[in-house]
mmCIF file of C-alpha atoms and ligand atoms in Angstrom:
data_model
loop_
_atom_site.group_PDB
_atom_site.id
_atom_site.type_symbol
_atom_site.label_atom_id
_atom_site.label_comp_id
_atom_site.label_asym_id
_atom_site.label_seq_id
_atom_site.Cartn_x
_atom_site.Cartn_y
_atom_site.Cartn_z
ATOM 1 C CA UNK A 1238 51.285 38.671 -41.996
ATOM 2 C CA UNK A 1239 52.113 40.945 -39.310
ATOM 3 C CA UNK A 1240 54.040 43.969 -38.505
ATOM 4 C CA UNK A 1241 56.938 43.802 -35.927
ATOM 5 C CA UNK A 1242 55.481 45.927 -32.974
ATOM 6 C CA UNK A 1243 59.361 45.706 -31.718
ATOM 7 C CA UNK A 1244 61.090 47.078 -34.602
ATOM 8 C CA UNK A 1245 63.206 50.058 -33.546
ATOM 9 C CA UNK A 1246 63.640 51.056 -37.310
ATOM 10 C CA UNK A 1247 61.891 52.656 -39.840
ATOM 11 C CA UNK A 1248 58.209 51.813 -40.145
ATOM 12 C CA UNK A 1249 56.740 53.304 -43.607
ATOM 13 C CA UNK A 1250 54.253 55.163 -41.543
ATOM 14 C CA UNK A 1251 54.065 58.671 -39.962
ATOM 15 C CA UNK A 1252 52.762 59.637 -36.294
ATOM 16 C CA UNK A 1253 53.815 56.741 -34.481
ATOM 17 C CA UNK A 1254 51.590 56.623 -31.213
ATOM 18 C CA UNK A 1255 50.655 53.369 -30.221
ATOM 19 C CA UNK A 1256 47.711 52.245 -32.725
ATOM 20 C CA UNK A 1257 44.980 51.923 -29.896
ATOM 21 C CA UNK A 1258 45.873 55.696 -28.837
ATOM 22 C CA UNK A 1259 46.025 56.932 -32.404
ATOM 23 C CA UNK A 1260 42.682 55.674 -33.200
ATOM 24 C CA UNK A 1261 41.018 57.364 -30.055
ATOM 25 C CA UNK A 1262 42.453 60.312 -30.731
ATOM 26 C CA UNK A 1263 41.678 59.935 -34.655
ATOM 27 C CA UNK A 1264 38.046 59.354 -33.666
ATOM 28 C CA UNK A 1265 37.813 62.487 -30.984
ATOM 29 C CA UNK A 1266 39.049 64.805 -33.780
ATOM 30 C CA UNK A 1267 36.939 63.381 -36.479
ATOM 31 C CA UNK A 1268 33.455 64.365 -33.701
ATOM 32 C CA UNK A 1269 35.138 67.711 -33.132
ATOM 33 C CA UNK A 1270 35.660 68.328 -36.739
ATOM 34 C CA UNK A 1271 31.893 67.377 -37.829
ATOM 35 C CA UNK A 1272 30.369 69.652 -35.090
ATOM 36 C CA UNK A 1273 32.697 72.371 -36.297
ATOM 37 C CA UNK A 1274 32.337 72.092 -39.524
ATOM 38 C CA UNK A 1275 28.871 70.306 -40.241
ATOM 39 C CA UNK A 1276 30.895 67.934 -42.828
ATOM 40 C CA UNK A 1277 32.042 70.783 -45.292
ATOM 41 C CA UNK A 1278 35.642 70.920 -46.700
ATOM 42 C CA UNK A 1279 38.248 73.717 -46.441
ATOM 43 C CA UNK A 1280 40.264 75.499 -48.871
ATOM 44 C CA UNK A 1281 43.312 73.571 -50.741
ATOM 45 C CA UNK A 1282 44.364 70.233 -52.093
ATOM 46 C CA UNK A 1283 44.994 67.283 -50.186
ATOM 47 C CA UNK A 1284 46.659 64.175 -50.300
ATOM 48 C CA UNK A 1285 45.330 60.506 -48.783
ATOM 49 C CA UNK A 1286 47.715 58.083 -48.613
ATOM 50 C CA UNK A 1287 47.893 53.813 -47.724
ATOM 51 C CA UNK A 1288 50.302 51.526 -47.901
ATOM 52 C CA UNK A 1289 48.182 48.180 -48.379
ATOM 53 C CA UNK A 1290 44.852 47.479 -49.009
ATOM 54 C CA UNK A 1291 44.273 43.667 -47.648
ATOM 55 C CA UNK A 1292 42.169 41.664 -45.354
ATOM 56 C CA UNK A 1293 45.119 40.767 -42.994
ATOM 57 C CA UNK A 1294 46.037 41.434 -39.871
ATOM 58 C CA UNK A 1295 48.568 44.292 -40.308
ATOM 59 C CA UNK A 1296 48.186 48.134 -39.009
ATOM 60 C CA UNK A 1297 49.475 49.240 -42.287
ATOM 61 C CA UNK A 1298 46.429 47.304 -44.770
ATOM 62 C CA UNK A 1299 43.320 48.891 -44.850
ATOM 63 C CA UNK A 1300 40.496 46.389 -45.459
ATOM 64 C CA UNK A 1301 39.546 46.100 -49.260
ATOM 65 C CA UNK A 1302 35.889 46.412 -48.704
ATOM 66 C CA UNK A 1303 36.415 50.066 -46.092
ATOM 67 C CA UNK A 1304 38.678 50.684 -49.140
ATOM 68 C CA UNK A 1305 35.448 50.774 -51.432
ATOM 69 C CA UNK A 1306 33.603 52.264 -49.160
ATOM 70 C CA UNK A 1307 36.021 55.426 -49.267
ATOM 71 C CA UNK A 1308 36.362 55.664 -52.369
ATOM 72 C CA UNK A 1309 32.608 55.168 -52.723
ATOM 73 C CA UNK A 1310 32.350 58.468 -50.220
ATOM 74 C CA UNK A 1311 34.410 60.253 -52.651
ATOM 75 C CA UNK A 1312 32.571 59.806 -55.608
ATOM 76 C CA UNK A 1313 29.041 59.807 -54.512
ATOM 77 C CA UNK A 1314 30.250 63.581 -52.539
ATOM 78 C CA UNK A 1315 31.698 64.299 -56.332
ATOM 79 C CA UNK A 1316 35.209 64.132 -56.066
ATOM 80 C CA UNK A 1317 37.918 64.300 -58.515
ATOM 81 C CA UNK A 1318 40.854 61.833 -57.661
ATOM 82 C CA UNK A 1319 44.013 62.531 -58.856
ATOM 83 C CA UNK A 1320 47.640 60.764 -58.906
ATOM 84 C CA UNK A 1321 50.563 63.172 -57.616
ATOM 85 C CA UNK A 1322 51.496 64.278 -61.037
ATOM 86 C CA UNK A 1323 48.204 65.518 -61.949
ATOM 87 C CA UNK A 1324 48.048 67.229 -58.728
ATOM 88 C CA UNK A 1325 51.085 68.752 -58.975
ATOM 89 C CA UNK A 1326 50.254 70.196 -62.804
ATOM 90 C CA UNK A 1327 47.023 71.700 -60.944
ATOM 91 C CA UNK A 1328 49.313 73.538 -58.174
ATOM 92 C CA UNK A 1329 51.698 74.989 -60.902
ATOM 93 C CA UNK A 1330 48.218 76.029 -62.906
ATOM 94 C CA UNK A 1331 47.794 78.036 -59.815
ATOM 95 C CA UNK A 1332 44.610 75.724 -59.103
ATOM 96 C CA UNK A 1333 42.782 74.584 -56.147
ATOM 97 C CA UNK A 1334 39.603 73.380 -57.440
ATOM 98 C CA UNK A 1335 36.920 72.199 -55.079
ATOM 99 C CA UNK A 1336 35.974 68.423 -54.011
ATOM 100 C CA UNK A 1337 39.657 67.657 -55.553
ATOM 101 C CA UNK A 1338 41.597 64.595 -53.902
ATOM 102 C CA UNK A 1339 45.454 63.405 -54.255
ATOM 103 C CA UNK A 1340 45.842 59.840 -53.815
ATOM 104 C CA UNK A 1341 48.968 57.480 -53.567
ATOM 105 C CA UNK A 1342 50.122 54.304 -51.649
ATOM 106 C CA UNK A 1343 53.682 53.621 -50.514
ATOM 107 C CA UNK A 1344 55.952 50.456 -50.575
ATOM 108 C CA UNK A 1345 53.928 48.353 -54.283
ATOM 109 C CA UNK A 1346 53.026 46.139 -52.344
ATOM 110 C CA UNK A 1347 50.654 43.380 -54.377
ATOM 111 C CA UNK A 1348 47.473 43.810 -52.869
ATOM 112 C CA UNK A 1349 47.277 47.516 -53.933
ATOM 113 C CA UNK A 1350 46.951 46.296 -57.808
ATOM 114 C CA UNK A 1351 44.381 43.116 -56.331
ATOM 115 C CA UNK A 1352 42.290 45.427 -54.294
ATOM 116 C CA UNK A 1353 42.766 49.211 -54.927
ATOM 117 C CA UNK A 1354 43.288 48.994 -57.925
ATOM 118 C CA UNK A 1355 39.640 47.583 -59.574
ATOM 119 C CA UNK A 1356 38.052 49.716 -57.373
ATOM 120 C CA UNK A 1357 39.934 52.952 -58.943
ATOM 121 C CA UNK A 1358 39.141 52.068 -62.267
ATOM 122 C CA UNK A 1359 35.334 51.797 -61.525
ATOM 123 C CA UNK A 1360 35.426 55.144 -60.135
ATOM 124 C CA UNK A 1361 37.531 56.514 -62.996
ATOM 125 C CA UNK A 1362 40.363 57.675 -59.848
ATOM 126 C CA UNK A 1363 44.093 57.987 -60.484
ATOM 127 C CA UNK A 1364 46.676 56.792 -57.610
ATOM 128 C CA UNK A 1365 50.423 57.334 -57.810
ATOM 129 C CA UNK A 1366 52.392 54.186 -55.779
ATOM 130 C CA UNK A 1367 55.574 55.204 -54.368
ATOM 131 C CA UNK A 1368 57.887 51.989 -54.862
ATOM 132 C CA UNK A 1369 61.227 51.545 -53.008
ATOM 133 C CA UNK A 1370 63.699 49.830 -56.248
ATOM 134 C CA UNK A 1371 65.839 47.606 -54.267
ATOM 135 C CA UNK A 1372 63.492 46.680 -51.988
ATOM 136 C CA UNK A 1373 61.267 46.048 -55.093
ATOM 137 C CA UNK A 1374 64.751 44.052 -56.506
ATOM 138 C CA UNK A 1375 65.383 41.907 -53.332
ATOM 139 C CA UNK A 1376 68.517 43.783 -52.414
ATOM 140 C CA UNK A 1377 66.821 44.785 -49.640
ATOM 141 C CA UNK A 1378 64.135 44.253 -47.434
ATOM 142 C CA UNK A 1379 61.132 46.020 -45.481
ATOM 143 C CA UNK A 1380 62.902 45.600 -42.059
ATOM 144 C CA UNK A 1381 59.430 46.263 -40.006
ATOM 145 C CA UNK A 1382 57.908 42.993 -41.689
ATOM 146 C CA UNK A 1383 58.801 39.829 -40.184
ATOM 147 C CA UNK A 1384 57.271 38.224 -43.305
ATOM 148 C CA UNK A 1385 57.220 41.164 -46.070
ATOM 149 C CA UNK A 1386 53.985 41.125 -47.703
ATOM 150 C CA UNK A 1387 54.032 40.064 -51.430
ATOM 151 C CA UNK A 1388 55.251 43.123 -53.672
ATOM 152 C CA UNK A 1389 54.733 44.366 -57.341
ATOM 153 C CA UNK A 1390 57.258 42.460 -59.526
ATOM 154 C CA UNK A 1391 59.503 44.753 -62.439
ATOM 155 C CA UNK A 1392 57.010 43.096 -64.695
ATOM 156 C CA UNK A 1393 53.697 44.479 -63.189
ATOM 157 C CA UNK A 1394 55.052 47.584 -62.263
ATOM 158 C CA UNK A 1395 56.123 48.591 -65.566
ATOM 159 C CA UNK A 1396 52.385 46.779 -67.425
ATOM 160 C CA UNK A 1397 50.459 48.759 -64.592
ATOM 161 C CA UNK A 1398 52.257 51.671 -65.385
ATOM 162 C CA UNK A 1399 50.847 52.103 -68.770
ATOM 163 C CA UNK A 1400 47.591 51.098 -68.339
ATOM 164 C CA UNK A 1401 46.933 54.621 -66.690
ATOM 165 C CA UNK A 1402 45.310 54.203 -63.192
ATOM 166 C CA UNK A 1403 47.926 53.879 -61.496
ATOM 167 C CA UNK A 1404 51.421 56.103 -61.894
ATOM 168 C CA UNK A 1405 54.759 54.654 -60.340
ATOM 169 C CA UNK A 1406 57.266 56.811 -58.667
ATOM 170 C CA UNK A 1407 60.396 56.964 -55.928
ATOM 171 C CA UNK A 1408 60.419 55.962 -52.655
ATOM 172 C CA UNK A 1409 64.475 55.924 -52.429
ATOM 173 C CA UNK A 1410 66.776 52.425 -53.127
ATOM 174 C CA UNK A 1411 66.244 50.549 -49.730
ATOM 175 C CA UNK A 1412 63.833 52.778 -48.081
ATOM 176 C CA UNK A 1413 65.930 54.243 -45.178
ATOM 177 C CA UNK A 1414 65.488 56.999 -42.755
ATOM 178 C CA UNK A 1415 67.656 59.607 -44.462
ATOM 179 C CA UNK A 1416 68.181 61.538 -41.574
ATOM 180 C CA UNK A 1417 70.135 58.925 -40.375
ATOM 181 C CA UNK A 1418 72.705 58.398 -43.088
ATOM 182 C CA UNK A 1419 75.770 59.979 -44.276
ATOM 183 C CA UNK A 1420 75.192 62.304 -47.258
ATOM 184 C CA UNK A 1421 76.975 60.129 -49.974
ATOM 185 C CA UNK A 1422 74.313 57.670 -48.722
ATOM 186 C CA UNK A 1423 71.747 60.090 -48.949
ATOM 187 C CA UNK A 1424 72.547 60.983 -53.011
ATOM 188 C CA UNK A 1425 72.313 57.556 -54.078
ATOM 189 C CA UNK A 1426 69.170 56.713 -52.428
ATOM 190 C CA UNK A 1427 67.845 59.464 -53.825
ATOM 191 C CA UNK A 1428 69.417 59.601 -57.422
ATOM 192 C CA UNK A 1429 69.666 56.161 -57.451
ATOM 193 C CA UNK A 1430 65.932 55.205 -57.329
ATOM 194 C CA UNK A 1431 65.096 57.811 -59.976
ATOM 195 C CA UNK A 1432 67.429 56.172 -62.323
ATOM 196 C CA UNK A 1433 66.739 52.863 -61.417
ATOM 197 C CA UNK A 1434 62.786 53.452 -62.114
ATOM 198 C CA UNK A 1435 63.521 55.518 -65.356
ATOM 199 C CA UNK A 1436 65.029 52.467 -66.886
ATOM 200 C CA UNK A 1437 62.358 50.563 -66.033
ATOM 201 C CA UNK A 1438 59.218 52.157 -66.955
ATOM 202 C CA UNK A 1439 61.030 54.286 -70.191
ATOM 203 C CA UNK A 1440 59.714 57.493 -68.763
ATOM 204 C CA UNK A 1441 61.204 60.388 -66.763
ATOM 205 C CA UNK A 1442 59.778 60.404 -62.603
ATOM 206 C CA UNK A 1443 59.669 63.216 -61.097
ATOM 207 C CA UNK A 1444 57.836 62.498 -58.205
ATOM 208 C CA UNK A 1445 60.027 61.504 -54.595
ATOM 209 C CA UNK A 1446 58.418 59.913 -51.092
ATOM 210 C CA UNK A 1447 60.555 60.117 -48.300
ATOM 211 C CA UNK A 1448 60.277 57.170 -46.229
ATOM 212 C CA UNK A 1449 58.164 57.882 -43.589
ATOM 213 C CA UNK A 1450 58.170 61.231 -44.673
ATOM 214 C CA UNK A 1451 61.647 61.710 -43.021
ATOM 215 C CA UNK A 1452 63.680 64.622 -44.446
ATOM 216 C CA UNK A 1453 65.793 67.702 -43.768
ATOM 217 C CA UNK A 1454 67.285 70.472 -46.111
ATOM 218 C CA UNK A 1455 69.994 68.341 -47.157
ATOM 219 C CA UNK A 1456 66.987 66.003 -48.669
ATOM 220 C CA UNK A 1457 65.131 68.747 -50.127
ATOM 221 C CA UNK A 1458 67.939 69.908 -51.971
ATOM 222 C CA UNK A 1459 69.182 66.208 -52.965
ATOM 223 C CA UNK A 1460 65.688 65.853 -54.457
ATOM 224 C CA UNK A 1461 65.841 69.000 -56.222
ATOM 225 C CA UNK A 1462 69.482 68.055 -58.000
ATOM 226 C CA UNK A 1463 68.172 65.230 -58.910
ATOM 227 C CA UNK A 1464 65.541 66.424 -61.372
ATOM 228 C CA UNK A 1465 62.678 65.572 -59.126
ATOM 229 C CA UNK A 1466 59.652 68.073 -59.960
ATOM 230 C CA UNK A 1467 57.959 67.569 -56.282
ATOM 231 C CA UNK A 1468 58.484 65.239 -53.457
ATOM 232 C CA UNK A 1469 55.671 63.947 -50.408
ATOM 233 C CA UNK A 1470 56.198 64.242 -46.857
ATOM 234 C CA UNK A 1471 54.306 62.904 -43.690
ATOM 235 C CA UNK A 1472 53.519 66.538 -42.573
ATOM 236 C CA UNK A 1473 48.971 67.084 -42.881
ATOM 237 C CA UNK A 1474 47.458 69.809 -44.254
ATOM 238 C CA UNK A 1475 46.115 71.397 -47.202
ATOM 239 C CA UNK A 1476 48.492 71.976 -50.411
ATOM 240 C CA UNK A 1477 48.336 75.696 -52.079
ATOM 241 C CA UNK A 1478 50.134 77.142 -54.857
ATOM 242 C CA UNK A 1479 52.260 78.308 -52.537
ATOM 243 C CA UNK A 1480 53.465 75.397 -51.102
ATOM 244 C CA UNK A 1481 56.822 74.062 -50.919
ATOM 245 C CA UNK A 1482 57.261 71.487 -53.937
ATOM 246 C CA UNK A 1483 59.794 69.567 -51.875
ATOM 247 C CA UNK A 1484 57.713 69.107 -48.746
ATOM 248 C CA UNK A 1485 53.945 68.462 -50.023
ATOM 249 C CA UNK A 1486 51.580 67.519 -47.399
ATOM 250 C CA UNK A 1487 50.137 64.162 -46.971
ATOM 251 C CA UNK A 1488 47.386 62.235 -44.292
ATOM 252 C CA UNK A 1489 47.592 59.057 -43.650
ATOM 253 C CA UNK A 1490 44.253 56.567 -43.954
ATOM 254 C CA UNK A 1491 44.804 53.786 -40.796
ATOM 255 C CA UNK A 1492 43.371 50.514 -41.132
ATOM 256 C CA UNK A 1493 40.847 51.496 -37.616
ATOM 257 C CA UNK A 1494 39.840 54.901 -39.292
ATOM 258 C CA UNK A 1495 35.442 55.007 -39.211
ATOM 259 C CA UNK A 1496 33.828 56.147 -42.333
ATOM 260 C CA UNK A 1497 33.608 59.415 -40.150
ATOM 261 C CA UNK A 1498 37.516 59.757 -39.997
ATOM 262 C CA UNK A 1499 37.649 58.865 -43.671
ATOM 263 C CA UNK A 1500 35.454 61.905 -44.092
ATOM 264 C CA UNK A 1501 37.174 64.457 -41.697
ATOM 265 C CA UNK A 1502 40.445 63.511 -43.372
ATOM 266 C CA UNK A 1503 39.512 64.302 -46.195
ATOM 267 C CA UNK A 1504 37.584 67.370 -44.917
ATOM 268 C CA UNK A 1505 40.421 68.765 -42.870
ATOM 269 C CA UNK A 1506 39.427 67.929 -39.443
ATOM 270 C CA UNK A 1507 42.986 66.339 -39.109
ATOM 271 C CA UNK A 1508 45.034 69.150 -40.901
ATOM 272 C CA UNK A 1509 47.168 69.566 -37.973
ATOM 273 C CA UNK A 1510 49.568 67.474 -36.446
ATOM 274 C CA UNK A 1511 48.548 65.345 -32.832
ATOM 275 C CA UNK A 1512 50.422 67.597 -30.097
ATOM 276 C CA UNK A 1513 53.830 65.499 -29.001
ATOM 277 C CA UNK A 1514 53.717 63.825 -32.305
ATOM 278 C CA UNK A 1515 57.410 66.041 -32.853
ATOM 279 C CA UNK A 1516 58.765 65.316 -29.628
ATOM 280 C CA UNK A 1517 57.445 60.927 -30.392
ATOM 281 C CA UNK A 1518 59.057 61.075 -33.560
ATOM 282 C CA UNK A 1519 62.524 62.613 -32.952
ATOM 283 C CA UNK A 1520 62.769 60.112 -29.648
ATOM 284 C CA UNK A 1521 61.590 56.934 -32.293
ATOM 285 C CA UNK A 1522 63.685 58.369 -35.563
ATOM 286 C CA UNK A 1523 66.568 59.974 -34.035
ATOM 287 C CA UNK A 1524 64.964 63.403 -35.878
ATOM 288 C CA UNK A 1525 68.541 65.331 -33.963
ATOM 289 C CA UNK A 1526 70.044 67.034 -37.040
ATOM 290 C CA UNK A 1527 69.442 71.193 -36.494
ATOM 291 C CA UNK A 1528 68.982 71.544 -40.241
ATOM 292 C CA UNK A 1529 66.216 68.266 -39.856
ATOM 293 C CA UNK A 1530 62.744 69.325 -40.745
ATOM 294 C CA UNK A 1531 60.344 67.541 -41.626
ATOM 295 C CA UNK A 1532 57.436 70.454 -40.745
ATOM 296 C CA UNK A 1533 56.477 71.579 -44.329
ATOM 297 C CA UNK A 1534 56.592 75.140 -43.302
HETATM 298 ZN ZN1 ZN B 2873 57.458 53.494 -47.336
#
C-alpha cells in the first residue's frame, strides 16, 4: 500500500512539504515549543486529525501502536476527547474548557474502525470520520492511491454510527479540490454528500471537511445553504467562541510525528502555519481564485 509520491492531484492532506522536510521541521518546533512552554497548553479548543491508523507503509497511516500511545498521553494528562459535534455544542455554549481535545479522521478508511477505534472505546474518546460518499460507493476513487486502501462499507458505516464512538460526517461526493471546479460542481459535492449520508445513517449531518481543507467564500457559503452547522479546514490553531463555524481549525498527526510532537500539537507549539506553506500550496493546488481562502481568519 503506498501513496503516489507523483500525483499532481489532490492528496487528503494539508502542508505539503516533502515528508523528510516536514518532519524536521515538525521536530524543531516541537524542542522550541517545550523550552517555551515547559509542556503546558494554551487557551482554546483544538482539533487532531488522521486519516489511517495502520502498520503500512503509507505517509498518511499512523502506526496503531504510536496511535495508543497518543491517545494513552491524552488520558493519563486528563483529557476529554470529543467528536466534532460535541465540540462544536461546547463552542456555541461559549466553552473552552481545559485539557479538552477534538478528534476526527478523514477518507473511512477500514483500519480506523480495526485500530482506532478499540483503542477509543478503552479510553471512553469520541472521533468524528469524515467519509467522502462516492468514493465510499465506488463511483469514484482516491486518485493519490495507486492501490486505495480498504474503506468502511455502507454497512459498517451506518452499524458504527450508532454504536457511539465514532460519528460519521461529509467529506464532499468524490473528494475534489473545490477550488478547482465550476460552482454547479461545487453545490453538488457539497449538497450532494449531505444528502447522500442522511439517507444512510437516518440522521441529519451537519458537520462538512473540505478535502484537504481546500475552500474559498464560495465554499463557505455553499456549506452554509446547505444546512451544515460547522465545517473543518486544514488551517492550525486554537478554536474560540469566536471562531468562524465554516473554517474551524484543524492539525494534522503525521505518521513520523515523536511522542514529543504528539504533545506540542496538542499543546500548541504548532498553532501556526510553516512559513511558505501558502506560497507551496497555491503552486501544488492551483489556490489562484482572489475570493480563495483557506486562512481561517
Ligand atoms: Zn480527505
Amino acid at each position: 500500500m503506498s501513496a503516489d509520491p507523483q500525483a499532481g492531484d489532490l492528496r487528503g492532506i494539508g502542508p505539503s512539504l516533502p515528508y523528510w522536510a516536514k518532519a524536521t521541521v515538525t521536530r524543531l518546533r516541537s524542542a522550541a515549543w517545550s523550552v517555551r512552554s515547559h509542556g503546558g497548553s494554551q487557551h482554546g479548543l483544538r482539533i487532531l486529525f488522521y486519516h489511517r491508523v495502520s502498520a503500512d507503509r503509507d505517509e498518511l497511516a499512523v502506526h496503531p501502536e504510536l496511535f495508543r500511545r497518543q491517545m494513552d498521553c491524552l488520558a493519563s494528562a486528563g483529557y476529554r476527547v470529543f467528536d466534532i459535534g460535541q465540540l462544536a455544542d461546547l463552542l456555541d455554549r461559549g466553552e473552552t474548557p481545559e485539557r479538552t481535545i477534538g478528534l476526527n479522521f478523514d477518507d473511512g478508511c477500514l483500519d480506523v474502525a480495526e485500530h482506532a477505534l478499540p483503542v477509543l472505546a478503552d479510553y471512553g474518546f469520541r472521533a468524528t470520520v469524515f467519509v467522502a460518499t462516492g468514493v465510499t460507493d465506488g463511483r469514484a476513487s482516491f486518485t493519490w492511491y495507486r492501490e486505495q486502501p480498504p474503506l468502511l462499507s455502507w454497512e459498517e458505516i451506518a452499524e458504527l454510527d450508532r454504536c457511539g464512538t465514532l460519528e460519521f460526517e461529509a467529506h464532499t461526493v468524490t473528494h475534489p479540490n473545490l477550488l478547482a471546479v465550476d460552482g454547479l460542481r461545487a453545490a453538488v459535492e457539497i449538497e450532494g454528500s449531505k444528502r447522500e449520508l442522511e439517507a444512510r445513517l437516518g440522521r441529519p449531518v451537519t458537520a462538512l471537511c473540505y478535502p484537504a481543507g481546500l475552500f474559498g467564500e464560495r465554499e463557505r457559503a455553499l456549506a452554509r445553504e446547505a444546512g451544515y452547522r460547522v465545517a473543518v479546514s486544514c488551517e492550525p490553531g486554537v478554536n474560540l467562541p469566536e471562531t468562524d463555524r465554516f473554517a474551524l481549525r484543524r492539525r494534522q498527526i503525521d505518521s513520523r510525528d515523536s511522542l514529543l510532537d504528539f504533545r506540542a500539537k496538542v499543546g500548541g507549539g504548532h498553532d501556526t502555519a510553516l512559513p511558505l506553506r501558502d506560497a507551496y500550496r497555491r503552486l501544488r493546488y492551483g489556490e489562484g481564485r482572489p475570493a480563495a481562502a483557506s486562512r481561517a481568519e
